[in-house]
mmCIF file of C-alpha atoms in Angstrom:
data_model
loop_
_atom_site.group_PDB
_atom_site.id
_atom_site.type_symbol
_atom_site.label_atom_id
_atom_site.label_comp_id
_atom_site.label_asym_id
_atom_site.label_seq_id
_atom_site.Cartn_x
_atom_site.Cartn_y
_atom_site.Cartn_z
ATOM 1 C CA MET A 1 47.959 -37.139 -61.223
ATOM 2 C CA ARG A 2 44.341 -37.444 -62.405
ATOM 3 C CA LYS A 3 42.508 -40.294 -60.617
ATOM 4 C CA ARG A 4 40.816 -42.950 -62.709
ATOM 5 C CA PHE A 5 37.653 -44.800 -61.682
ATOM 6 C CA ALA A 6 35.629 -47.509 -63.410
ATOM 7 C CA VAL A 7 32.102 -48.714 -62.728
ATOM 8 C CA ILE A 8 30.863 -51.989 -64.187
ATOM 9 C CA GLY A 9 27.158 -52.278 -64.929
ATOM 10 C CA ALA A 10 24.732 -49.596 -66.130
ATOM 11 C CA GLY A 11 21.689 -50.614 -64.181
ATOM 12 C CA ILE A 12 20.342 -48.018 -61.788
ATOM 13 C CA ILE A 13 22.971 -48.696 -59.105
ATOM 14 C CA GLY A 14 25.926 -48.615 -61.479
ATOM 15 C CA ALA A 15 24.613 -45.490 -63.187
ATOM 16 C CA ALA A 16 24.160 -43.802 -59.809
ATOM 17 C CA VAL A 17 27.688 -44.758 -58.728
ATOM 18 C CA ALA A 18 29.232 -43.460 -61.964
ATOM 19 C CA ARG A 19 27.338 -40.158 -61.705
ATOM 20 C CA GLY A 20 28.213 -39.863 -58.001
ATOM 21 C CA LEU A 21 31.922 -40.383 -58.644
ATOM 22 C CA GLN A 22 31.909 -37.839 -61.467
ATOM 23 C CA SER A 23 30.084 -35.294 -59.291
ATOM 24 C CA ARG A 24 32.326 -35.720 -56.260
ATOM 25 C CA HIS A 25 35.611 -35.959 -58.200
ATOM 26 C CA ASP A 26 35.110 -33.501 -61.045
ATOM 27 C CA ASP A 27 38.819 -33.666 -61.913
ATOM 28 C CA ALA A 28 38.774 -37.479 -62.214
ATOM 29 C CA GLU A 29 38.301 -39.741 -65.224
ATOM 30 C CA VAL A 30 35.294 -42.033 -64.710
ATOM 31 C CA THR A 31 34.337 -44.833 -67.125
ATOM 32 C CA LEU A 32 31.064 -46.783 -67.022
ATOM 33 C CA TYR A 33 31.132 -50.246 -68.622
ATOM 34 C CA GLU A 34 27.962 -52.046 -69.764
ATOM 35 C CA LYS A 35 27.701 -55.269 -71.735
ATOM 36 C CA GLU A 36 24.389 -54.303 -73.354
ATOM 37 C CA ASP A 37 23.856 -51.496 -75.879
ATOM 38 C CA GLY A 38 22.017 -49.269 -73.392
ATOM 39 C CA PRO A 39 21.295 -48.786 -69.678
ATOM 40 C CA ALA A 40 18.697 -50.519 -67.481
ATOM 41 C CA ALA A 41 18.581 -53.624 -69.686
ATOM 42 C CA HIS A 42 18.036 -56.168 -66.917
ATOM 43 C CA GLN A 43 16.669 -55.892 -63.364
ATOM 44 C CA THR A 44 16.199 -52.115 -63.488
ATOM 45 C CA GLY A 45 14.136 -52.247 -66.669
ATOM 46 C CA HIS A 46 11.981 -55.207 -65.603
ATOM 47 C CA ASN A 47 10.834 -54.382 -62.082
ATOM 48 C CA SER A 48 7.499 -53.219 -60.663
ATOM 49 C CA GLY A 49 8.460 -49.541 -60.499
ATOM 50 C CA VAL A 50 7.725 -49.244 -56.759
ATOM 51 C CA ILE A 51 9.502 -46.676 -54.578
ATOM 52 C CA HIS A 52 9.695 -48.599 -51.292
ATOM 53 C CA ALA A 53 9.286 -46.700 -48.028
ATOM 54 C CA GLY A 54 11.153 -49.182 -45.771
ATOM 55 C CA LEU A 55 8.345 -51.082 -44.036
ATOM 56 C CA TYR A 56 9.809 -54.557 -43.760
ATOM 57 C CA TYR A 57 13.545 -54.262 -43.238
ATOM 58 C CA GLU A 58 15.469 -55.094 -40.089
ATOM 59 C CA PRO A 59 16.086 -51.814 -38.220
ATOM 60 C CA GLY A 60 19.734 -50.832 -38.450
ATOM 61 C CA SER A 61 20.417 -52.995 -41.509
ATOM 62 C CA LEU A 62 21.916 -51.533 -44.672
ATOM 63 C CA LYS A 63 18.568 -52.083 -46.368
ATOM 64 C CA ALA A 64 16.703 -50.070 -43.741
ATOM 65 C CA ARG A 65 19.218 -47.205 -43.628
ATOM 66 C CA LEU A 66 19.886 -46.903 -47.333
ATOM 67 C CA CYS A 67 16.231 -47.288 -48.311
ATOM 68 C CA ARG A 68 15.151 -44.240 -46.310
ATOM 69 C CA ARG A 69 18.108 -42.170 -47.514
ATOM 70 C CA GLY A 70 17.584 -43.494 -51.036
ATOM 71 C CA VAL A 71 13.959 -42.337 -51.224
ATOM 72 C CA SER A 72 14.984 -38.759 -50.476
ATOM 73 C CA LEU A 73 17.804 -38.734 -53.018
ATOM 74 C CA LEU A 74 15.694 -40.498 -55.642
ATOM 75 C CA LEU A 75 12.794 -38.049 -55.472
ATOM 76 C CA ASP A 76 15.101 -35.023 -55.447
ATOM 77 C CA PHE A 77 16.797 -36.294 -58.604
ATOM 78 C CA ALA A 78 13.453 -37.145 -60.256
ATOM 79 C CA ARG A 79 12.100 -33.645 -59.610
ATOM 80 C CA GLU A 80 15.260 -32.014 -60.895
ATOM 81 C CA HIS A 81 15.318 -34.083 -64.102
ATOM 82 C CA ASP A 82 11.560 -34.366 -64.807
ATOM 83 C CA VAL A 83 11.396 -38.126 -64.258
ATOM 84 C CA ALA A 84 7.799 -39.286 -63.767
ATOM 85 C CA PHE A 85 6.834 -40.471 -60.270
ATOM 86 C CA ASP A 86 3.721 -40.605 -58.120
ATOM 87 C CA GLU A 87 3.459 -40.949 -54.317
ATOM 88 C CA CYS A 88 0.234 -42.907 -54.687
ATOM 89 C CA GLY A 89 0.474 -44.643 -51.289
ATOM 90 C CA LYS A 90 0.425 -48.283 -50.236
ATOM 91 C CA ILE A 91 -1.910 -50.462 -48.179
ATOM 92 C CA VAL A 92 -0.881 -53.786 -46.609
ATOM 93 C CA VAL A 93 -4.072 -55.772 -45.982
ATOM 94 C CA ALA A 94 -4.648 -58.335 -43.207
ATOM 95 C CA THR A 95 -7.462 -60.796 -43.896
ATOM 96 C CA ASP A 96 -7.396 -62.855 -40.663
ATOM 97 C CA ASP A 97 -6.357 -62.538 -37.015
ATOM 98 C CA ILE A 98 -2.930 -64.076 -37.577
ATOM 99 C CA GLU A 99 -2.193 -61.512 -40.264
ATOM 100 C CA VAL A 100 -3.424 -58.718 -37.993
ATOM 101 C CA ASP A 101 -0.743 -59.691 -35.452
ATOM 102 C CA ARG A 102 1.888 -59.698 -38.207
ATOM 103 C CA LEU A 103 0.650 -56.300 -39.366
ATOM 104 C CA HIS A 104 1.319 -54.813 -35.925
ATOM 105 C CA ALA A 105 4.870 -56.180 -36.070
ATOM 106 C CA ILE A 106 5.391 -54.592 -39.503
ATOM 107 C CA HIS A 107 4.088 -51.290 -38.149
ATOM 108 C CA GLU A 108 6.593 -51.402 -35.267
ATOM 109 C CA ARG A 109 9.429 -52.096 -37.690
ATOM 110 C CA ALA A 110 8.297 -49.316 -40.054
ATOM 111 C CA VAL A 111 8.206 -46.798 -37.194
ATOM 112 C CA ALA A 112 11.683 -47.915 -36.083
ATOM 113 C CA ASN A 113 12.916 -47.365 -39.641
ATOM 114 C CA GLY A 114 11.551 -43.818 -39.738
ATOM 115 C CA VAL A 115 8.880 -44.420 -42.381
ATOM 116 C CA PRO A 116 6.883 -41.154 -42.440
ATOM 117 C CA ASN A 117 3.170 -41.017 -41.525
ATOM 118 C CA VAL A 118 2.721 -44.793 -41.458
ATOM 119 C CA SER A 119 -0.458 -45.823 -39.621
ATOM 120 C CA LEU A 120 -2.677 -48.771 -38.732
ATOM 121 C CA LEU A 121 -6.260 -48.796 -40.019
ATOM 122 C CA ASP A 122 -9.370 -50.758 -39.126
ATOM 123 C CA ALA A 123 -11.714 -52.130 -41.810
ATOM 124 C CA ASP A 124 -13.527 -48.804 -42.158
ATOM 125 C CA GLY A 125 -10.269 -46.895 -42.509
ATOM 126 C CA LEU A 126 -9.148 -49.341 -45.178
ATOM 127 C CA ARG A 127 -12.331 -48.756 -47.191
ATOM 128 C CA GLU A 128 -11.887 -44.995 -47.010
ATOM 129 C CA ILE A 129 -8.538 -45.252 -48.789
ATOM 130 C CA GLU A 130 -9.183 -48.286 -51.002
ATOM 131 C CA PRO A 131 -12.972 -48.772 -51.382
ATOM 132 C CA ASN A 132 -12.569 -52.014 -53.340
ATOM 133 C CA ALA A 133 -10.206 -53.700 -50.854
ATOM 134 C CA VAL A 134 -11.432 -55.964 -48.047
ATOM 135 C CA GLY A 135 -9.726 -56.966 -44.805
ATOM 136 C CA LEU A 136 -9.871 -56.873 -41.037
ATOM 137 C CA ALA A 137 -7.145 -54.248 -40.785
ATOM 138 C CA ALA A 138 -4.457 -52.567 -42.852
ATOM 139 C CA LEU A 139 -1.227 -50.652 -42.649
ATOM 140 C CA HIS A 140 -1.108 -47.419 -44.644
ATOM 141 C CA SER A 141 2.133 -45.956 -46.018
ATOM 142 C CA PRO A 142 1.033 -42.757 -47.784
ATOM 143 C CA HIS A 143 4.465 -41.930 -49.215
ATOM 144 C CA THR A 144 5.175 -45.256 -50.922
ATOM 145 C CA GLY A 145 5.129 -44.514 -54.634
ATOM 146 C CA ILE A 146 5.873 -45.528 -58.196
ATOM 147 C CA ILE A 147 8.437 -44.220 -60.672
ATOM 148 C CA ASP A 148 9.860 -44.743 -64.138
ATOM 149 C CA TYR A 149 13.103 -46.510 -63.172
ATOM 150 C CA ARG A 150 14.273 -46.942 -66.752
ATOM 151 C CA GLY A 151 13.747 -43.246 -67.428
ATOM 152 C CA LEU A 152 15.523 -42.343 -64.201
ATOM 153 C CA THR A 153 18.523 -44.528 -65.094
ATOM 154 C CA GLU A 154 18.721 -42.955 -68.543
ATOM 155 C CA ALA A 155 18.697 -39.531 -66.856
ATOM 156 C CA LEU A 156 21.519 -40.595 -64.518
ATOM 157 C CA VAL A 157 23.629 -41.737 -67.476
ATOM 158 C CA ALA A 158 22.890 -38.536 -69.381
ATOM 159 C CA ASP A 159 23.872 -36.436 -66.350
ATOM 160 C CA PHE A 160 27.053 -38.482 -65.968
ATOM 161 C CA ARG A 161 27.971 -37.834 -69.594
ATOM 162 C CA ARG A 162 27.287 -34.109 -69.275
ATOM 163 C CA GLY A 163 29.755 -34.057 -66.403
ATOM 164 C CA GLY A 164 32.475 -35.556 -68.590
ATOM 165 C CA GLY A 165 31.944 -39.255 -67.850
ATOM 166 C CA ARG A 166 32.724 -41.903 -70.441
ATOM 167 C CA VAL A 167 30.272 -44.731 -71.223
ATOM 168 C CA ARG A 168 31.330 -47.947 -72.933
ATOM 169 C CA PHE A 169 28.193 -49.798 -74.020
ATOM 170 C CA SER A 170 28.373 -53.231 -75.693
ATOM 171 C CA THR A 171 31.562 -53.920 -73.725
ATOM 172 C CA PRO A 172 31.316 -57.013 -71.494
ATOM 173 C CA VAL A 173 33.913 -57.176 -68.734
ATOM 174 C CA ASP A 174 35.696 -60.503 -68.427
ATOM 175 C CA ARG A 175 37.404 -59.933 -65.063
ATOM 176 C CA VAL A 176 39.015 -57.387 -62.775
ATOM 177 C CA GLU A 177 42.630 -58.024 -61.818
ATOM 178 C CA GLU A 178 44.436 -56.273 -58.958
ATOM 179 C CA GLN A 179 48.113 -55.356 -59.186
ATOM 180 C CA ARG A 180 49.915 -53.206 -56.620
ATOM 181 C CA ARG A 181 46.693 -51.647 -55.259
ATOM 182 C CA ARG A 182 45.414 -50.810 -58.734
ATOM 183 C CA ALA A 183 42.641 -52.583 -60.631
ATOM 184 C CA ILE A 184 42.832 -53.681 -64.251
ATOM 185 C CA VAL A 185 39.544 -54.123 -66.132
ATOM 186 C CA HIS A 186 39.868 -56.779 -68.826
ATOM 187 C CA THR A 187 37.421 -56.831 -71.758
ATOM 188 C CA HIS A 188 37.489 -58.586 -75.139
ATOM 189 C CA ILE A 189 38.643 -55.268 -76.621
ATOM 190 C CA ASP A 190 41.342 -54.037 -74.247
ATOM 191 C CA SER A 191 42.605 -53.821 -70.676
ATOM 192 C CA GLN A 192 42.569 -50.575 -68.713
ATOM 193 C CA ASP A 193 43.929 -49.860 -65.255
ATOM 194 C CA TYR A 194 42.202 -47.735 -62.596
ATOM 195 C CA ASP A 195 42.720 -46.451 -59.083
ATOM 196 C CA GLN A 196 39.337 -47.873 -58.034
ATOM 197 C CA VAL A 197 36.756 -50.162 -59.668
ATOM 198 C CA ILE A 198 33.195 -50.609 -58.377
ATOM 199 C CA VAL A 199 31.340 -53.636 -59.743
ATOM 200 C CA CYS A 200 27.537 -53.417 -59.930
ATOM 201 C CA ALA A 201 26.899 -56.433 -62.149
ATOM 202 C CA GLY A 202 23.477 -57.523 -60.866
ATOM 203 C CA LEU A 203 22.534 -60.922 -62.256
ATOM 204 C CA GLN A 204 26.168 -61.563 -63.201
ATOM 205 C CA SER A 205 27.675 -60.268 -59.950
ATOM 206 C CA ASP A 206 28.820 -63.616 -58.556
ATOM 207 C CA ARG A 207 30.286 -64.781 -61.855
ATOM 208 C CA LEU A 208 32.292 -61.623 -62.399
ATOM 209 C CA ALA A 209 33.473 -61.707 -58.794
ATOM 210 C CA THR A 210 34.562 -65.332 -59.141
ATOM 211 C CA ARG A 211 36.389 -64.672 -62.413
ATOM 212 C CA SER A 212 38.156 -61.836 -60.590
ATOM 213 C CA GLY A 213 39.461 -64.195 -57.906
ATOM 214 C CA GLU A 214 36.779 -63.610 -55.272
ATOM 215 C CA SER A 215 34.752 -66.212 -53.400
ATOM 216 C CA ARG A 216 31.950 -68.136 -55.100
ATOM 217 C CA ASP A 217 29.860 -67.558 -51.983
ATOM 218 C CA PRO A 218 27.291 -66.082 -51.991
ATOM 219 C CA SER A 219 26.124 -67.210 -55.408
ATOM 220 C CA VAL A 220 23.250 -65.761 -57.385
ATOM 221 C CA VAL A 221 20.160 -67.912 -57.856
ATOM 222 C CA PRO A 222 17.721 -66.216 -60.255
ATOM 223 C CA PHE A 223 13.989 -66.051 -59.507
ATOM 224 C CA PHE A 224 11.586 -64.788 -62.133
ATOM 225 C CA GLY A 225 8.545 -62.673 -61.388
ATOM 226 C CA GLN A 226 5.575 -62.555 -63.741
ATOM 227 C CA TYR A 227 3.301 -59.552 -64.163
ATOM 228 C CA PHE A 228 -0.321 -59.455 -65.324
ATOM 229 C CA ILE A 229 -1.469 -56.121 -66.759
ATOM 230 C CA LEU A 230 -5.185 -55.463 -66.372
ATOM 231 C CA ALA A 231 -7.343 -54.290 -69.254
ATOM 232 C CA PRO A 232 -7.830 -50.483 -69.288
ATOM 233 C CA GLU A 233 -11.395 -50.701 -67.931
ATOM 234 C CA TYR A 234 -9.896 -51.732 -64.566
ATOM 235 C CA ASP A 235 -7.569 -48.733 -64.241
ATOM 236 C CA ASP A 236 -9.758 -47.211 -61.503
ATOM 237 C CA VAL A 237 -10.174 -50.348 -59.369
ATOM 238 C CA VAL A 238 -7.440 -49.202 -56.960
ATOM 239 C CA ASN A 239 -6.074 -45.827 -55.925
ATOM 240 C CA GLY A 240 -2.560 -46.933 -55.029
ATOM 241 C CA LEU A 241 -0.624 -50.098 -54.178
ATOM 242 C CA ILE A 242 -2.241 -53.001 -52.299
ATOM 243 C CA TYR A 243 -0.105 -55.767 -50.780
ATOM 244 C CA PRO A 244 -0.910 -58.872 -48.735
ATOM 245 C CA VAL A 245 0.688 -59.349 -45.326
ATOM 246 C CA PRO A 246 3.906 -61.342 -45.881
ATOM 247 C CA ASP A 247 3.812 -64.924 -44.640
ATOM 248 C CA PRO A 248 7.089 -65.748 -42.840
ATOM 249 C CA ARG A 249 6.893 -69.313 -44.169
ATOM 250 C CA TYR A 250 7.630 -67.965 -47.641
ATOM 251 C CA PRO A 251 10.707 -65.985 -48.719
ATOM 252 C CA PHE A 252 8.867 -63.517 -50.977
ATOM 253 C CA LEU A 253 6.011 -61.042 -50.512
ATOM 254 C CA GLY A 254 3.282 -62.614 -52.635
ATOM 255 C CA VAL A 255 1.228 -61.211 -55.517
ATOM 256 C CA HIS A 256 0.258 -57.568 -55.067
ATOM 257 C CA VAL A 257 -1.710 -54.924 -56.959
ATOM 258 C CA THR A 258 0.437 -52.138 -58.357
ATOM 259 C CA ARG A 259 -0.442 -48.930 -60.143
ATOM 260 C CA ARG A 260 1.801 -48.223 -63.119
ATOM 261 C CA ILE A 261 3.375 -44.888 -63.889
ATOM 262 C CA ASP A 262 1.496 -44.899 -67.221
ATOM 263 C CA GLY A 263 -1.822 -44.998 -65.337
ATOM 264 C CA GLY A 264 -2.539 -48.701 -65.737
ATOM 265 C CA VAL A 265 -2.756 -51.408 -63.077
ATOM 266 C CA MET A 266 -0.832 -54.669 -62.868
ATOM 267 C CA LEU A 267 -0.710 -57.707 -60.620
ATOM 268 C CA GLY A 268 2.484 -59.361 -59.506
ATOM 269 C CA PRO A 269 5.129 -60.360 -59.272
ATOM 270 C CA ASN A 270 5.040 -63.943 -58.162
ATOM 271 C CA ALA A 271 8.374 -65.659 -57.553
ATOM 272 C CA PHE A 272 9.626 -68.902 -59.049
ATOM 273 C CA LEU A 273 13.004 -70.376 -59.941
ATOM 274 C CA SER A 274 14.255 -69.017 -63.271
ATOM 275 C CA PHE A 275 16.134 -71.372 -65.572
ATOM 276 C CA SER A 276 17.873 -68.396 -67.142
ATOM 277 C CA ARG A 277 19.487 -65.300 -65.677
ATOM 278 C CA GLU A 278 18.438 -63.123 -68.590
ATOM 279 C CA GLY A 279 15.559 -64.979 -70.298
ATOM 280 C CA TYR A 280 12.648 -62.542 -70.189
ATOM 281 C CA HIS A 281 10.515 -64.106 -72.925
ATOM 282 C CA GLY A 282 9.112 -67.503 -73.840
ATOM 283 C CA LEU A 283 10.288 -70.434 -71.744
ATOM 284 C CA GLY A 284 13.224 -68.449 -70.409
ATOM 285 C CA PHE A 285 15.447 -71.539 -70.502
ATOM 286 C CA ASP A 286 19.222 -71.430 -70.758
ATOM 287 C CA LEU A 287 21.066 -74.740 -70.521
ATOM 288 C CA ALA A 288 24.285 -73.334 -69.037
ATOM 289 C CA ASP A 289 22.392 -71.327 -66.396
ATOM 290 C CA SER A 290 20.249 -74.350 -65.515
ATOM 291 C CA LEU A 291 23.262 -76.609 -65.104
ATOM 292 C CA ARG A 292 24.892 -74.087 -62.763
ATOM 293 C CA ILE A 293 21.773 -74.045 -60.590
ATOM 294 C CA ALA A 294 21.746 -77.849 -60.528
ATOM 295 C CA ALA A 295 25.408 -77.874 -59.455
ATOM 296 C CA ASN A 296 24.762 -75.463 -56.582
ATOM 297 C CA PRO A 297 24.405 -77.423 -53.310
ATOM 298 C CA GLY A 298 22.901 -74.379 -51.610
ATOM 299 C CA PHE A 299 19.997 -74.386 -54.060
ATOM 300 C CA TRP A 300 19.062 -77.982 -53.229
ATOM 301 C CA ARG A 301 19.097 -77.188 -49.521
ATOM 302 C CA PHE A 302 16.890 -74.177 -50.198
ATOM 303 C CA ALA A 303 14.533 -76.227 -52.385
ATOM 304 C CA ALA A 304 14.174 -78.948 -49.762
ATOM 305 C CA GLY A 305 13.013 -76.401 -47.205
ATOM 306 C CA ASN A 306 10.709 -74.451 -49.526
ATOM 307 C CA MET A 307 8.457 -76.994 -51.211
ATOM 308 C CA ALA A 308 5.421 -75.186 -49.779
ATOM 309 C CA THR A 309 6.558 -72.022 -51.528
ATOM 310 C CA ALA A 310 6.940 -73.869 -54.828
ATOM 311 C CA ARG A 311 3.461 -75.375 -54.528
ATOM 312 C CA ARG A 312 1.984 -71.965 -53.782
ATOM 313 C CA GLU A 313 3.716 -70.240 -56.699
ATOM 314 C CA ILE A 314 3.425 -72.900 -59.421
ATOM 315 C CA GLY A 315 -0.314 -72.323 -59.828
ATOM 316 C CA GLY A 316 0.181 -68.692 -60.783
ATOM 317 C CA VAL A 317 3.073 -69.607 -63.080
ATOM 318 C CA LEU A 318 0.922 -72.029 -65.070
ATOM 319 C CA SER A 319 -2.413 -70.241 -64.932
ATOM 320 C CA SER A 320 -3.304 -66.560 -65.269
ATOM 321 C CA ARG A 321 -6.610 -67.339 -63.544
ATOM 322 C CA ARG A 322 -4.814 -68.630 -60.440
ATOM 323 C CA PHE A 323 -2.533 -65.610 -60.568
ATOM 324 C CA VAL A 324 -5.514 -63.248 -60.517
ATOM 325 C CA GLU A 325 -7.219 -65.249 -57.736
ATOM 326 C CA GLU A 326 -4.369 -64.407 -55.354
ATOM 327 C CA ALA A 327 -5.023 -60.684 -55.719
ATOM 328 C CA ALA A 328 -8.817 -61.155 -55.614
ATOM 329 C CA LYS A 329 -8.511 -62.439 -52.033
ATOM 330 C CA TYR A 330 -8.122 -58.865 -50.851
ATOM 331 C CA VAL A 331 -9.586 -57.002 -53.866
ATOM 332 C CA PRO A 332 -12.641 -59.156 -54.776
ATOM 333 C CA LEU A 333 -13.576 -56.955 -57.720
ATOM 334 C CA LEU A 334 -10.520 -58.347 -59.504
ATOM 335 C CA ALA A 335 -12.011 -61.853 -59.725
ATOM 336 C CA GLY A 336 -12.155 -62.860 -63.372
ATOM 337 C CA VAL A 337 -10.570 -59.672 -64.739
ATOM 338 C CA SER A 338 -9.173 -59.640 -68.243
ATOM 339 C CA GLY A 339 -5.685 -58.565 -69.204
ATOM 340 C CA HIS A 340 -2.406 -59.951 -70.468
ATOM 341 C CA ARG A 341 0.928 -61.205 -69.222
ATOM 342 C CA ALA A 342 3.783 -58.726 -69.376
ATOM 343 C CA THR A 343 7.513 -59.315 -69.810
ATOM 344 C CA ARG A 344 8.803 -61.054 -66.698
ATOM 345 C CA GLY A 345 11.433 -59.692 -64.371
ATOM 346 C CA ILE A 346 14.336 -61.704 -62.965
ATOM 347 C CA ARG A 347 15.634 -61.098 -59.452
ATOM 348 C CA ALA A 348 19.308 -61.648 -58.657
ATOM 349 C CA GLN A 349 19.011 -63.278 -55.244
ATOM 350 C CA ALA A 350 22.214 -64.155 -53.408
ATOM 351 C CA MET A 351 22.198 -67.507 -51.632
ATOM 352 C CA LYS A 352 24.647 -68.958 -49.133
ATOM 353 C CA ARG A 353 26.097 -72.454 -49.320
ATOM 354 C CA ASP A 354 23.715 -73.609 -46.610
ATOM 355 C CA GLY A 355 20.719 -72.680 -48.765
ATOM 356 C CA THR A 356 19.667 -69.550 -46.887
ATOM 357 C CA LEU A 357 18.802 -66.424 -48.840
ATOM 358 C CA VAL A 358 20.956 -63.387 -48.126
ATOM 359 C CA ASP A 359 18.568 -60.728 -46.865
ATOM 360 C CA ASP A 360 20.715 -57.602 -46.626
ATOM 361 C CA PHE A 361 22.843 -55.810 -49.186
ATOM 362 C CA VAL A 362 26.297 -57.409 -49.484
ATOM 363 C CA ILE A 363 29.417 -55.502 -50.562
ATOM 364 C CA ASP A 364 32.829 -57.201 -50.787
ATOM 365 C CA ARG A 365 36.030 -55.153 -50.808
ATOM 366 C CA THR A 366 39.608 -55.578 -51.882
ATOM 367 C CA PRO A 367 42.219 -52.769 -51.864
ATOM 368 C CA ALA A 368 41.194 -51.394 -55.267
ATOM 369 C CA THR A 369 37.845 -53.038 -56.045
ATOM 370 C CA MET A 370 34.358 -53.202 -54.549
ATOM 371 C CA PHE A 371 31.849 -55.854 -55.567
ATOM 372 C CA VAL A 372 28.117 -55.356 -54.946
ATOM 373 C CA ARG A 373 27.224 -59.011 -54.367
ATOM 374 C CA ASN A 374 23.576 -58.655 -53.330
ATOM 375 C CA ALA A 375 21.228 -55.726 -53.937
ATOM 376 C CA PRO A 376 17.669 -57.041 -54.303
ATOM 377 C CA SER A 377 14.579 -55.001 -53.473
ATOM 378 C CA PRO A 378 14.763 -52.210 -52.332
ATOM 379 C CA GLY A 379 17.928 -51.945 -54.414
ATOM 380 C CA ALA A 380 16.392 -49.641 -57.028
ATOM 381 C CA THR A 381 14.811 -47.384 -54.392
ATOM 382 C CA SER A 382 18.117 -47.274 -52.521
ATOM 383 C CA ALA A 383 20.332 -46.851 -55.583
ATOM 384 C CA LEU A 384 21.527 -43.284 -55.027
ATOM 385 C CA ALA A 385 22.117 -43.986 -51.336
ATOM 386 C CA ILE A 386 24.001 -47.199 -52.168
ATOM 387 C CA ALA A 387 26.138 -45.125 -54.536
ATOM 388 C CA GLU A 388 26.791 -42.561 -51.811
ATOM 389 C CA HIS A 389 27.734 -45.365 -49.384
ATOM 390 C CA LEU A 390 30.131 -47.001 -51.864
ATOM 391 C CA ILE A 391 31.814 -43.721 -52.782
ATOM 392 C CA ASP A 392 32.221 -42.804 -49.095
ATOM 393 C CA GLN A 393 33.972 -46.138 -48.536
ATOM 394 C CA ALA A 394 36.212 -45.631 -51.573
ATOM 395 C CA ASP A 395 37.150 -42.129 -50.443
ATOM 396 C CA ALA A 396 37.939 -43.345 -46.924
ATOM 397 C CA ASP A 397 40.857 -45.463 -48.169
#
């Protein structure tokens, strides 16, 4: 009997899973569900476009393993399907002695993760690669790059369709119900049963899991990231990507300078609580989403321990000048640059009941369903490897 699979969510991970299932099981029927009218409508289409090399992640974690595997698969697919990418390289800049010590720790972790050709630089070495950057030392990752993630996701969906896959856009999934080791996908249109369902619902992952009878924990707390696109006259200020050294007191990386695949340069993202899971414009306020955050005890525990983070980030949220000042600390030529705000991104960050952020990828399993509960950065970089991992698990049953 022909096997039937369903994938929920046509972001980059869901698209990669659907294509992977169709490729591995060419005699199977695979259906990809997406509530929007096209792919990459949320996190995938609103991120910084960075191909992460694996500098920061705990050695041995899913993030570390799947990031390195994901880079290889991602670039192979991009070359094969003419998706634009550029291995422009990345510099992490230390501006004081404390950051220099942290930089050495990042280098050790990067080496343990198998990041290729990563090296430590002194101030002169930094200037050779990024003449407009200043710092005491830097870490150089020459193979970190940028890519058109929306274009790559569209290519994945197109490849999936060519292989015989079925796509159901504009079809929100209400819940997944299990009966006798089969999974039934319920929508407002119909209900279909499958041998295996893989849920890659991103910003809605916890809600869909809960409606399907799974735990509420971890829950998604959305954080928005703003981007500031520099005027074209600043396109040559940097050669690649320039990041600050992460401060362990804060849960996010801080504002960085990023080349765009279209040749421009942008600053960001910052990170601040979003009052909507899918509000990319204007105030980005949704009453129902805000009330759910307020009812989440984990959020209040997180907030109580991260007031310093909020104070640091609120300046850049309210003022483009303050936003630019953060990047000018390590690229002084950026002080006072002109440009404009871009559409914000929203990160689906899983949070435990005790208020701690979930750092690694989280995948929950039942006999006939898998739920991707947490796949933040480097989720896009790792997407094809995450797909491979999920399909291996499904095939092992």
